[in-house]
Amino acid sequence: MILEKIIIAVYTFALIMILAYALAQLNLLFNYLTAKRKEDTAEKFDLSNPDEIPSVTIQLPVYNEMYVMDRLLDNIAKIDYPKDKLEIQVLDDSTDETVETTREHIKKLQATGLDIKHMTRENRVGFKAGALKEGLKTAKGDFIAIFDSDFLPEEDWLKRTVPYFKNPNIGVVQTRWGHINRNYSILTRIQAFALDAHFTLEQVGRNSKGHFINFNGTAGVWRKECIIDAGNWEGDTLTEDLDLSYRAQLKNWKFKYLEDVETPAELPIVISAARSQQFRWNKGGAENFRKMLWRVLKSQNISAKTKVHGLLHLLNSTMFLNILIVAVLSIPMLYIKNEYEHLKTYFIVMSFFVTSTIIFFICYWIMYRNIYGDGIKNFIQYIGMFFLFFSIAMGFSLHNTIAVIEGHLGKKSEFVRTPKFNIAKFKDNWKTNKYISKNISVHVIFEGLLMLYFGFGLYSAFVVGDQGGDFGLFPFHLMLFIGFGYVFFKSLTSKV
């Protein structure tokens, strides 16, 4: 019975953590709906007045971006902003032939009168954070706009973001990511679904009440003074954007999130690229929880509610650990439920935790409705997308849990870039992409075993109990079976 007690205790704790996260999401939903009814009355720079136009440096941190480099440079060259107030830094850490092709392209742009510089380093110390920090040393602009290589801002992007810095307390303006290949595949639709929730519900919900949000690494503008005051870029975590965001807000800098300004970008189209991106984001989140926990708790500048939201924000990625625990223990719990009659009351109480799923369902529907609209057809499509999203998200839970554990334990790893594809130009020739990882992670084997394990869970529903089975967890195990099956087979078949 000792083993059963341990299983029940761990299972219950994980469910409580998931419920706490769900309740925080519900609070963010209320914040979001309230914020949508408010008018934007922020004071702004008048860019029609030459005396109010601030100087801006655009930083483009790149590393071996053969397939998107020309597109990036040509797009940035179209940015509509006074040339005498605009500088572009191409922070090129590349180690392949793109260094030369980029240099030649930049020379052509310089000949048009554009103030654009090609900056290289002898090593990748600090990775992206190191490149941004190096560029900041010579940046002319009072404000620093940052774009990753797969982002395509509109021509008026600076004119829609920079004016908000008239408020001297604002240190960052962040925009919403768009997805130019949202409907390319199931994988891209799932990624877009998750990111849309973050860039609507979470960012608006936190920002509208003064809770901490994060610069998302790209598609945003920093006040240079804010970067310096917060301690500058540091490369000791895999998510340098989240790190600097929290250090800046702990020093009372305010962030402005613009949901209405969309910055298009391209989602990873192969699962190996998505896996590396997910690993970096989730491990970086755990690293920042480890780094920021006591700073947030000890801060005298923020409210208790902001501290709670901040800690749950930093623990976002750790939810994958709780999900994996609940998933793995759900099958033993199924047998425990049908073996010990005296635990009947406990399992009745535990059924309350289905509330978490209901909360997520409601929150994500609001997000989905804002993008696709109301109506029975869209709602039915949403139901399918919701369960597909949660199935595949749970299928990533082992991979992401390993990342989270490494982050909490302080295990260091290299910054692994996400391969870019420029799918509009290269279409289905992505298999020739030289940057795709050819190695199959050992994690994939365990994902295959978990697929079989949850297949056993489906079988168990028919054989446990004396009343012809127990199907209470059948939908959960079916989603897990589908999710781990998808991740397992895609990880095997998407290799070239």
CSV table of C-alpha atoms in Angstrom, one decimal:
chain,number,residue,atom,x,y,z
A,1,MET,CA,0.0,0.0,0.0
A,2,ILE,CA,3.0,2.3,0.4
A,3,LEU,CA,3.6,2.4,-3.3
A,4,GLU,CA,-0.1,3.2,-3.9
A,5,LYS,CA,0.1,6.0,-1.4
A,6,ILE,CA,3.2,7.5,-3.2
A,7,ILE,CA,1.5,7.2,-6.6
A,8,ILE,CA,-1.7,8.9,-5.3
A,9,ALA,CA,0.3,11.7,-3.6
A,10,VAL,CA,2.4,12.5,-6.6
A,11,TYR,CA,-0.6,12.2,-9.0
A,12,THR,CA,-2.7,14.5,-6.8
A,13,PHE,CA,0.1,17.1,-6.5
A,14,ALA,CA,0.6,17.2,-10.3
A,15,LEU,CA,-3.2,17.7,-10.8
A,16,ILE,CA,-3.2,20.5,-8.3
A,17,MET,CA,-0.3,22.3,-10.1
A,18,ILE,CA,-2.2,21.9,-13.4
A,19,LEU,CA,-5.4,23.3,-11.8
A,20,ALA,CA,-3.4,26.3,-10.4
A,21,TYR,CA,-2.0,27.0,-13.9
A,22,ALA,CA,-5.5,26.7,-15.4
A,23,LEU,CA,-7.0,29.1,-12.8
A,24,ALA,CA,-4.2,31.6,-13.6
A,25,GLN,CA,-5.2,31.3,-17.3
A,26,LEU,CA,-8.8,31.9,-16.4
A,27,ASN,CA,-7.7,35.1,-14.6
A,28,LEU,CA,-5.8,36.2,-17.7
A,29,LEU,CA,-8.9,35.6,-19.7
A,30,PHE,CA,-10.9,38.0,-17.6
A,31,ASN,CA,-8.0,40.5,-17.9
A,32,TYR,CA,-8.0,40.0,-21.6
A,33,LEU,CA,-11.7,40.6,-22.0
A,34,THR,CA,-11.6,43.7,-19.9
A,35,ALA,CA,-8.6,45.1,-21.8
A,36,LYS,CA,-10.3,44.6,-25.1
A,37,ARG,CA,-13.0,47.1,-24.0
A,38,LYS,CA,-10.5,49.9,-23.2
A,39,GLU,CA,-9.3,52.5,-25.6
A,40,ASP,CA,-5.6,53.1,-26.3
A,41,THR,CA,-5.0,56.6,-24.8
A,42,ALA,CA,-1.2,56.3,-24.6
A,43,GLU,CA,0.8,59.4,-25.4
A,44,LYS,CA,2.9,59.0,-28.6
A,45,PHE,CA,5.7,60.6,-30.5
A,46,ASP,CA,4.4,62.7,-33.4
A,47,LEU,CA,6.5,61.3,-36.3
A,48,SER,CA,5.3,64.0,-38.6
A,49,ASN,CA,7.3,66.4,-36.5
A,50,PRO,CA,11.1,66.0,-37.3
A,51,ASP,CA,12.0,67.0,-33.8
A,52,GLU,CA,10.1,64.1,-32.3
A,53,ILE,CA,11.5,61.3,-34.6
A,54,PRO,CA,13.9,59.2,-32.5
A,55,SER,CA,16.9,57.3,-33.8
A,56,VAL,CA,16.5,53.6,-34.3
A,57,THR,CA,18.9,50.7,-34.8
A,58,ILE,CA,17.5,47.5,-36.3
A,59,GLN,CA,19.5,44.4,-35.2
A,60,LEU,CA,19.3,41.2,-37.2
A,61,PRO,CA,21.0,38.4,-35.4
A,62,VAL,CA,21.7,35.6,-37.9
A,63,TYR,CA,23.5,32.3,-38.0
A,64,ASN,CA,23.8,30.2,-41.2
A,65,GLU,CA,20.6,31.4,-42.8
A,66,MET,CA,21.1,30.4,-46.4
A,67,TYR,CA,17.4,30.0,-47.3
A,68,VAL,CA,16.0,33.2,-45.8
A,69,MET,CA,18.9,35.7,-45.8
A,70,ASP,CA,18.1,37.5,-49.1
A,71,ARG,CA,14.4,37.6,-48.2
A,72,LEU,CA,15.2,39.1,-44.8
A,73,LEU,CA,17.6,41.8,-46.1
A,74,ASP,CA,15.3,42.8,-49.0
A,75,ASN,CA,12.3,43.1,-46.6
A,76,ILE,CA,14.2,45.1,-44.0
A,77,ALA,CA,15.4,47.5,-46.7
A,78,LYS,CA,11.7,48.4,-47.4
A,79,ILE,CA,11.1,49.7,-43.8
A,80,ASP,CA,9.7,53.2,-44.0
A,81,TYR,CA,11.6,55.4,-41.6
A,82,PRO,CA,13.8,58.5,-42.2
A,83,LYS,CA,17.2,57.2,-43.4
A,84,ASP,CA,19.1,59.7,-41.3
A,85,LYS,CA,17.4,58.2,-38.2
A,86,LEU,CA,17.8,54.6,-39.1
A,87,GLU,CA,20.7,52.1,-38.8
A,88,ILE,CA,20.7,48.4,-39.6
A,89,GLN,CA,23.1,46.0,-38.0
A,90,VAL,CA,23.4,42.5,-39.5
A,91,LEU,CA,24.9,40.6,-36.5
A,92,ASP,CA,26.3,37.7,-38.5
A,93,ASP,CA,27.7,34.7,-36.6
A,94,SER,CA,27.6,32.4,-39.6
A,95,THR,CA,30.2,29.8,-40.2
A,96,ASP,CA,29.3,28.8,-43.8
A,97,GLU,CA,29.2,30.4,-47.3
A,98,THR,CA,26.4,32.8,-46.3
A,99,VAL,CA,29.0,35.1,-44.8
A,100,GLU,CA,30.2,36.1,-48.2
A,101,THR,CA,26.8,36.1,-50.0
A,102,THR,CA,25.4,38.3,-47.1
A,103,ARG,CA,28.4,40.7,-47.4
A,104,GLU,CA,27.8,41.1,-51.1
A,105,HIS,CA,24.0,41.7,-50.6
A,106,ILE,CA,24.7,44.3,-48.0
A,107,LYS,CA,27.1,46.2,-50.3
A,108,LYS,CA,24.3,46.5,-52.8
A,109,LEU,CA,22.0,47.9,-50.2
A,110,GLN,CA,24.6,50.3,-48.9
A,111,ALA,CA,24.9,51.7,-52.5
A,112,THR,CA,21.3,52.8,-52.2
A,113,GLY,CA,22.1,55.0,-49.3
A,114,LEU,CA,20.9,52.6,-46.6
A,115,ASP,CA,22.9,52.7,-43.4
A,116,ILE,CA,23.4,49.0,-43.0
A,117,LYS,CA,26.5,47.3,-41.5
A,118,HIS,CA,27.7,43.7,-41.7
A,119,MET,CA,29.1,42.7,-38.3
A,120,THR,CA,30.9,39.4,-37.6
A,121,ARG,CA,32.6,37.9,-34.6
A,122,GLU,CA,35.5,35.4,-34.3
A,123,ASN,CA,33.4,33.2,-32.0
A,124,ARG,CA,29.8,32.7,-30.8
A,125,VAL,CA,30.4,33.5,-27.2
A,126,GLY,CA,27.0,34.1,-25.6
A,127,PHE,CA,25.3,32.9,-28.8
A,128,LYS,CA,22.4,35.3,-29.8
A,129,ALA,CA,22.7,37.2,-26.5
A,130,GLY,CA,26.4,37.7,-27.2
A,131,ALA,CA,25.8,39.0,-30.7
A,132,LEU,CA,23.1,41.5,-29.5
A,133,LYS,CA,25.4,42.7,-26.8
A,134,GLU,CA,28.3,43.2,-29.2
A,135,GLY,CA,26.1,45.1,-31.6
A,136,LEU,CA,24.8,47.3,-28.8
A,137,LYS,CA,28.3,48.7,-28.2
A,138,THR,CA,28.3,50.7,-31.5
A,139,ALA,CA,24.5,51.0,-32.0
A,140,LYS,CA,23.6,54.6,-32.9
A,141,GLY,CA,19.9,54.3,-32.1
A,142,ASP,CA,18.2,55.3,-28.9
A,143,PHE,CA,15.9,52.4,-29.6
A,144,ILE,CA,16.8,48.9,-30.7
A,145,ALA,CA,14.4,46.8,-32.9
A,146,ILE,CA,15.2,43.1,-33.2
A,147,PHE,CA,14.1,40.6,-35.9
A,148,ASP,CA,15.0,37.0,-36.3
A,149,SER,CA,15.8,35.9,-39.8
A,150,ASP,CA,12.4,34.4,-40.6
A,151,PHE,CA,10.4,37.6,-39.7
A,152,LEU,CA,8.9,39.9,-42.3
A,153,PRO,CA,7.8,43.2,-40.7
A,154,GLU,CA,5.5,45.5,-42.7
A,155,GLU,CA,6.9,48.7,-44.1
A,156,ASP,CA,5.2,50.9,-41.5
A,157,TRP,CA,6.2,48.6,-38.6
A,158,LEU,CA,8.5,51.2,-36.9
A,159,LYS,CA,6.0,54.0,-37.3
A,160,ARG,CA,3.4,51.8,-35.5
A,161,THR,CA,5.7,50.8,-32.6
A,162,VAL,CA,8.3,53.5,-31.9
A,163,PRO,CA,5.7,56.3,-31.0
A,164,TYR,CA,4.8,54.6,-27.8
A,165,PHE,CA,8.2,55.3,-26.4
A,166,LYS,CA,7.2,58.9,-25.7
A,167,ASN,CA,6.3,57.5,-22.3
A,168,PRO,CA,9.8,57.6,-20.6
A,169,ASN,CA,8.9,54.6,-18.4
A,170,ILE,CA,8.4,52.2,-21.3
A,171,GLY,CA,11.4,50.0,-21.9
A,172,VAL,CA,10.0,47.6,-24.5
A,173,VAL,CA,7.3,47.5,-27.2
A,174,GLN,CA,6.4,43.9,-28.3
A,175,THR,CA,4.2,43.0,-31.2
A,176,ARG,CA,2.2,39.9,-32.0
A,177,TRP,CA,3.6,37.2,-34.2
A,178,GLY,CA,1.8,36.2,-37.4
A,179,HIS,CA,2.2,32.9,-39.3
A,180,ILE,CA,2.7,33.0,-43.1
A,181,ASN,CA,2.6,29.2,-43.3
A,182,ARG,CA,-0.1,28.5,-40.7
A,183,ASN,CA,-2.0,26.0,-42.9
A,184,TYR,CA,1.0,24.2,-44.3
A,185,SER,CA,0.5,21.1,-42.2
A,186,ILE,CA,-0.9,19.7,-39.0
A,187,LEU,CA,2.4,20.6,-37.3
A,188,THR,CA,2.3,24.2,-38.3
A,189,ARG,CA,-1.4,24.5,-37.4
A,190,ILE,CA,-0.7,23.2,-33.9
A,191,GLN,CA,2.2,25.5,-33.4
A,192,ALA,CA,0.2,28.5,-34.6
A,193,PHE,CA,-2.7,27.5,-32.2
A,194,ALA,CA,-0.3,27.5,-29.2
A,195,LEU,CA,1.4,30.7,-30.2
A,196,ASP,CA,-1.9,32.5,-30.9
A,197,ALA,CA,-3.0,31.7,-27.3
A,198,HIS,CA,0.3,33.2,-25.9
A,199,PHE,CA,0.1,36.3,-28.1
A,200,THR,CA,-3.5,37.1,-27.3
A,201,LEU,CA,-4.7,35.7,-23.9
A,202,GLU,CA,-1.4,35.6,-22.1
A,203,GLN,CA,0.5,38.7,-23.3
A,204,VAL,CA,-2.6,41.0,-23.2
A,205,GLY,CA,-3.9,39.4,-20.0
A,206,ARG,CA,-0.7,40.1,-18.1
A,207,ASN,CA,0.2,43.4,-19.7
A,208,SER,CA,-3.2,45.0,-19.1
A,209,LYS,CA,-2.9,44.6,-15.3
A,210,GLY,CA,0.8,45.5,-15.1
A,211,HIS,CA,2.0,41.9,-14.5
A,212,PHE,CA,5.3,40.8,-16.0
A,213,ILE,CA,5.4,39.8,-19.7
A,214,ASN,CA,8.3,38.9,-21.9
A,215,PHE,CA,10.0,40.3,-24.9
A,216,ASN,CA,9.7,37.4,-27.3
A,217,GLY,CA,13.2,37.5,-28.7
A,218,THR,CA,12.1,39.2,-32.0
A,219,ALA,CA,9.5,41.5,-33.4
A,220,GLY,CA,9.9,44.1,-30.7
A,221,VAL,CA,11.8,47.3,-29.8
A,222,TRP,CA,13.9,48.0,-26.7
A,223,ARG,CA,14.9,51.4,-25.3
A,224,LYS,CA,18.7,51.1,-25.3
A,225,GLU,CA,18.8,52.8,-21.9
A,226,CYS,CA,16.5,50.0,-20.5
A,227,ILE,CA,18.9,47.3,-21.8
A,228,ILE,CA,21.9,48.9,-20.2
A,229,ASP,CA,20.0,49.7,-16.9
A,230,ALA,CA,18.8,46.1,-16.6
A,231,GLY,CA,22.3,44.7,-16.9
A,232,ASN,CA,22.6,44.1,-20.7
A,233,TRP,CA,22.2,40.8,-22.5
A,234,GLU,CA,23.4,37.7,-20.7
A,235,GLY,CA,24.0,34.3,-22.3
A,236,ASP,CA,23.7,32.1,-19.3
A,237,THR,CA,20.2,30.9,-20.2
A,238,LEU,CA,18.8,29.6,-23.5
A,239,THR,CA,16.1,32.2,-23.5
A,240,GLU,CA,18.0,35.5,-23.1
A,241,ASP,CA,14.8,37.4,-24.0
A,242,LEU,CA,12.9,36.2,-21.0
A,243,ASP,CA,15.9,36.8,-18.7
A,244,LEU,CA,16.4,40.4,-19.7
A,245,SER,CA,12.6,41.0,-19.7
A,246,TYR,CA,12.4,40.1,-16.0
A,247,ARG,CA,15.5,42.0,-15.0
A,248,ALA,CA,14.1,45.1,-16.7
A,249,GLN,CA,10.7,44.8,-15.1
A,250,LEU,CA,12.2,44.2,-11.7
A,251,LYS,CA,13.9,47.6,-12.2
A,252,ASN,CA,10.4,49.2,-12.8
A,253,TRP,CA,10.6,49.5,-16.6
A,254,LYS,CA,7.2,49.1,-18.2
A,255,PHE,CA,6.4,46.9,-21.3
A,256,LYS,CA,3.9,47.8,-23.9
A,257,TYR,CA,2.3,44.9,-25.9
A,258,LEU,CA,0.6,45.7,-29.2
A,259,GLU,CA,-1.8,42.9,-30.2
A,260,ASP,CA,-3.0,44.9,-33.2
A,261,VAL,CA,0.5,45.0,-34.8
A,262,GLU,CA,1.2,41.7,-36.4
A,263,THR,CA,4.7,40.7,-37.5
A,264,PRO,CA,4.6,37.8,-40.0
A,265,ALA,CA,7.0,34.9,-39.6
A,266,GLU,CA,7.5,31.3,-40.7
A,267,LEU,CA,6.9,28.3,-38.5
A,268,PRO,CA,9.1,25.2,-38.5
A,269,ILE,CA,7.7,22.7,-41.0
A,270,VAL,CA,9.6,19.6,-39.9
A,271,ILE,CA,9.3,18.0,-36.4
A,272,SER,CA,13.1,18.0,-35.9
A,273,ALA,CA,13.1,21.8,-36.1
A,274,ALA,CA,10.1,22.1,-33.9
A,275,ARG,CA,11.7,19.8,-31.4
A,276,SER,CA,14.9,21.8,-31.1
A,277,GLN,CA,12.9,25.0,-30.8
A,278,GLN,CA,10.6,23.5,-28.1
A,279,PHE,CA,13.6,22.1,-26.2
A,280,ARG,CA,15.3,25.5,-26.2
A,281,TRP,CA,12.2,27.4,-25.1
A,282,ASN,CA,11.3,25.0,-22.3
A,283,LYS,CA,14.7,24.5,-21.0
A,284,GLY,CA,15.3,28.3,-21.0
A,285,GLY,CA,12.1,28.8,-19.1
A,286,ALA,CA,13.2,26.5,-16.4
A,287,GLU,CA,16.7,28.1,-16.3
A,288,ASN,CA,15.0,31.5,-15.8
A,289,PHE,CA,12.8,30.2,-13.0
A,290,ARG,CA,16.0,29.0,-11.3
A,291,LYS,CA,17.6,32.4,-11.9
A,292,MET,CA,14.7,34.7,-11.1
A,293,LEU,CA,12.8,32.9,-8.4
A,294,TRP,CA,14.3,34.8,-5.4
A,295,ARG,CA,14.6,38.1,-7.2
A,296,VAL,CA,10.9,38.1,-7.9
A,297,LEU,CA,9.9,36.9,-4.4
A,298,LYS,CA,12.2,39.4,-2.7
A,299,SER,CA,11.2,42.4,-4.9
A,300,GLN,CA,9.6,45.3,-3.0
A,301,ASN,CA,8.4,46.9,-6.2
A,302,ILE,CA,5.7,44.5,-7.3
A,303,SER,CA,2.4,43.3,-5.8
A,304,ALA,CA,1.8,39.8,-4.5
A,305,LYS,CA,-0.5,39.1,-7.4
A,306,THR,CA,2.2,40.1,-9.9
A,307,LYS,CA,4.6,37.8,-8.1
A,308,VAL,CA,2.2,34.9,-8.3
A,309,HIS,CA,1.6,35.5,-12.0
A,310,GLY,CA,5.3,36.0,-12.6
A,311,LEU,CA,6.3,32.7,-10.9
A,312,LEU,CA,3.6,30.8,-12.8
A,313,HIS,CA,4.8,32.5,-16.0
A,314,LEU,CA,8.4,31.3,-15.3
A,315,LEU,CA,6.9,27.8,-14.5
A,316,ASN,CA,5.0,27.6,-17.8
A,317,SER,CA,7.4,25.0,-19.3
A,318,THR,CA,7.3,23.0,-16.0
A,319,MET,CA,3.6,22.2,-16.8
A,320,PHE,CA,4.9,19.6,-19.2
A,321,LEU,CA,6.5,17.8,-16.3
A,322,ASN,CA,3.2,17.8,-14.4
A,323,ILE,CA,1.3,16.6,-17.5
A,324,LEU,CA,3.8,13.7,-18.0
A,325,ILE,CA,3.4,12.7,-14.4
A,326,VAL,CA,-0.4,12.7,-14.6
A,327,ALA,CA,-0.2,10.8,-17.9
A,328,VAL,CA,2.2,8.0,-16.7
A,329,LEU,CA,0.5,7.6,-13.4
A,330,SER,CA,-3.1,7.6,-14.8
A,331,ILE,CA,-2.9,3.9,-15.7
A,332,PRO,CA,-1.8,2.7,-12.3
A,333,MET,CA,-4.4,5.0,-10.8
A,334,LEU,CA,-7.0,3.3,-13.0
A,335,TYR,CA,-6.1,-0.1,-11.4
A,336,ILE,CA,-5.9,1.5,-7.9
A,337,LYS,CA,-9.4,2.9,-8.3
A,338,ASN,CA,-10.9,-0.4,-9.1
A,339,GLU,CA,-8.9,-2.3,-6.4
A,340,TYR,CA,-9.5,-0.2,-3.3
A,341,GLU,CA,-13.2,0.5,-2.6
A,342,HIS,CA,-12.4,2.7,0.4
A,343,LEU,CA,-10.8,5.3,-2.0
A,344,LYS,CA,-14.2,5.9,-3.8
A,345,THR,CA,-14.6,9.3,-2.2
A,346,TYR,CA,-11.1,10.3,-3.2
A,347,PHE,CA,-11.8,9.6,-6.8
A,348,ILE,CA,-15.1,11.4,-6.7
A,349,VAL,CA,-13.2,14.5,-5.5
A,350,MET,CA,-10.5,14.0,-8.1
A,351,SER,CA,-13.1,14.2,-10.9
A,352,PHE,CA,-13.3,17.9,-10.0
A,353,PHE,CA,-10.0,18.3,-11.7
A,354,VAL,CA,-11.6,17.9,-15.1
A,355,THR,CA,-12.3,21.6,-14.5
A,356,SER,CA,-8.8,22.3,-15.7
A,357,THR,CA,-9.7,21.0,-19.1
A,358,ILE,CA,-12.9,23.0,-19.2
A,359,ILE,CA,-11.0,26.2,-18.4
A,360,PHE,CA,-8.4,25.6,-21.1
A,361,PHE,CA,-11.2,24.8,-23.6
A,362,ILE,CA,-13.0,28.1,-22.8
A,363,CYS,CA,-9.8,30.2,-22.8
A,364,TYR,CA,-8.6,28.8,-26.2
A,365,TRP,CA,-12.0,29.2,-27.7
A,366,ILE,CA,-11.9,33.0,-27.0
A,367,MET,CA,-8.6,33.1,-28.7
A,368,TYR,CA,-9.7,31.0,-31.7
A,369,ARG,CA,-12.9,33.0,-32.1
A,370,ASN,CA,-11.0,36.3,-32.3
A,371,ILE,CA,-9.0,34.9,-35.3
A,372,TYR,CA,-11.6,32.8,-37.1
A,373,GLY,CA,-14.9,34.2,-36.0
A,374,ASP,CA,-18.1,32.9,-34.4
A,375,GLY,CA,-20.5,30.3,-35.8
A,376,ILE,CA,-21.3,26.6,-35.4
A,377,LYS,CA,-18.9,25.6,-38.2
A,378,ASN,CA,-16.0,27.4,-36.6
A,379,PHE,CA,-16.9,26.0,-33.2
A,380,ILE,CA,-16.9,22.4,-34.5
A,381,GLN,CA,-13.6,23.0,-36.2
A,382,TYR,CA,-12.3,24.4,-33.0
A,383,ILE,CA,-13.3,21.3,-31.0
A,384,GLY,CA,-11.3,19.2,-33.4
A,385,MET,CA,-8.3,21.5,-33.3
A,386,PHE,CA,-8.4,21.8,-29.5
A,387,PHE,CA,-8.2,18.0,-28.9
A,388,LEU,CA,-5.7,17.6,-31.7
A,389,PHE,CA,-3.5,20.4,-30.2
A,390,PHE,CA,-3.7,18.9,-26.7
A,391,SER,CA,-2.9,15.4,-28.0
A,392,ILE,CA,0.2,16.5,-29.8
A,393,ALA,CA,1.2,18.8,-27.0
A,394,MET,CA,1.1,15.9,-24.6
A,395,GLY,CA,3.0,13.9,-27.2
A,396,PHE,CA,5.9,16.4,-26.8
A,397,SER,CA,5.7,16.2,-23.0
A,398,LEU,CA,8.6,13.7,-22.6
A,399,HIS,CA,10.9,15.7,-24.8
A,400,ASN,CA,10.0,18.9,-23.1
A,401,THR,CA,10.1,17.4,-19.6
A,402,ILE,CA,13.7,16.4,-20.2
A,403,ALA,CA,14.4,20.0,-21.2
A,404,VAL,CA,12.7,21.3,-18.1
A,405,ILE,CA,14.6,19.0,-15.8
A,406,GLU,CA,17.9,19.9,-17.3
A,407,GLY,CA,17.0,23.6,-16.9
A,408,HIS,CA,16.1,23.2,-13.2
A,409,LEU,CA,19.2,21.2,-12.5
A,410,GLY,CA,21.4,23.8,-14.1
A,411,LYS,CA,22.8,21.5,-16.9
A,412,LYS,CA,24.2,23.7,-19.6
A,413,SER,CA,23.8,23.1,-23.3
A,414,GLU,CA,24.5,24.8,-26.6
A,415,PHE,CA,22.1,27.2,-28.2
A,416,VAL,CA,20.7,25.2,-31.1
A,417,ARG,CA,19.2,27.3,-33.8
A,418,THR,CA,15.9,26.4,-35.5
A,419,PRO,CA,16.5,25.7,-39.2
A,420,LYS,CA,14.6,28.2,-41.5
A,421,PHE,CA,13.1,27.1,-44.8
A,422,ASN,CA,11.5,29.9,-46.8
A,423,ILE,CA,8.8,27.4,-47.9
A,424,ALA,CA,7.1,29.8,-50.3
A,425,LYS,CA,10.3,29.9,-52.4
A,426,PHE,CA,11.6,26.3,-52.0
A,427,LYS,CA,8.1,24.7,-51.6
A,428,ASP,CA,8.5,20.9,-51.1
A,429,ASN,CA,12.2,20.9,-51.6
A,430,TRP,CA,12.7,21.3,-47.9
A,431,LYS,CA,14.4,17.9,-47.7
A,432,THR,CA,17.5,19.4,-49.3
A,433,ASN,CA,17.8,21.9,-46.5
A,434,LYS,CA,21.4,21.5,-45.3
A,435,TYR,CA,20.6,22.6,-41.7
A,436,ILE,CA,18.1,19.9,-40.9
A,437,SER,CA,19.4,17.6,-38.1
A,438,LYS,CA,20.0,14.1,-39.4
A,439,ASN,CA,20.2,12.5,-36.0
A,440,ILE,CA,17.3,10.8,-34.3
A,441,SER,CA,17.2,11.5,-30.6
A,442,VAL,CA,17.1,8.6,-28.2
A,443,HIS,CA,14.0,10.3,-26.8
A,444,VAL,CA,12.1,9.1,-29.8
A,445,ILE,CA,12.5,5.5,-28.7
A,446,PHE,CA,10.9,6.3,-25.4
A,447,GLU,CA,8.1,8.2,-27.1
A,448,GLY,CA,7.4,5.1,-29.1
A,449,LEU,CA,7.3,3.0,-25.9
A,450,LEU,CA,5.0,5.5,-24.3
A,451,MET,CA,2.7,5.2,-27.3
A,452,LEU,CA,2.5,1.5,-26.6
A,453,TYR,CA,2.0,2.1,-22.9
A,454,PHE,CA,-1.0,4.3,-23.5
A,455,GLY,CA,-2.3,1.7,-26.0
A,456,PHE,CA,-2.2,-0.6,-23.0
A,457,GLY,CA,-4.2,2.1,-21.1
A,458,LEU,CA,-6.9,1.9,-23.8
A,459,TYR,CA,-7.0,-1.9,-23.4
A,460,SER,CA,-7.2,-1.5,-19.6
A,461,ALA,CA,-10.4,0.4,-19.9
A,462,PHE,CA,-12.1,-2.8,-21.1
A,463,VAL,CA,-10.7,-5.2,-18.5
A,464,VAL,CA,-10.6,-3.4,-15.1
A,465,GLY,CA,-13.5,-3.5,-12.6
A,466,ASP,CA,-16.3,-5.9,-12.2
A,467,GLN,CA,-18.9,-4.0,-14.2
A,468,GLY,CA,-17.6,-4.5,-17.7
A,469,GLY,CA,-14.8,-1.9,-17.7
A,470,ASP,CA,-13.9,1.6,-16.6
A,471,PHE,CA,-13.9,4.2,-19.5
A,472,GLY,CA,-13.4,7.4,-17.4
A,473,LEU,CA,-9.8,7.8,-18.6
A,474,PHE,CA,-10.3,6.4,-22.1
A,475,PRO,CA,-10.5,9.8,-23.9
A,476,PHE,CA,-7.3,10.9,-22.0
A,477,HIS,CA,-5.4,7.7,-22.9
A,478,LEU,CA,-6.7,8.0,-26.5
A,479,MET,CA,-5.3,11.5,-26.8
A,480,LEU,CA,-2.0,10.4,-25.3
A,481,PHE,CA,-1.8,7.4,-27.7
A,482,ILE,CA,-2.5,9.7,-30.7
A,483,GLY,CA,0.0,12.4,-29.4
A,484,PHE,CA,2.9,10.1,-28.7
A,485,GLY,CA,2.2,8.2,-31.9
A,486,TYR,CA,2.2,11.3,-34.0
A,487,VAL,CA,5.5,12.6,-32.5
A,488,PHE,CA,7.1,9.1,-32.7
A,489,PHE,CA,6.3,8.4,-36.3
A,490,LYS,CA,6.9,12.0,-37.5
A,491,SER,CA,10.3,12.0,-35.8
A,492,LEU,CA,11.2,8.9,-37.7
A,493,THR,CA,9.8,9.7,-41.1
A,494,SER,CA,10.7,13.4,-41.4
A,495,LYS,CA,14.5,12.6,-41.4
A,496,VAL,CA,16.3,12.8,-44.7
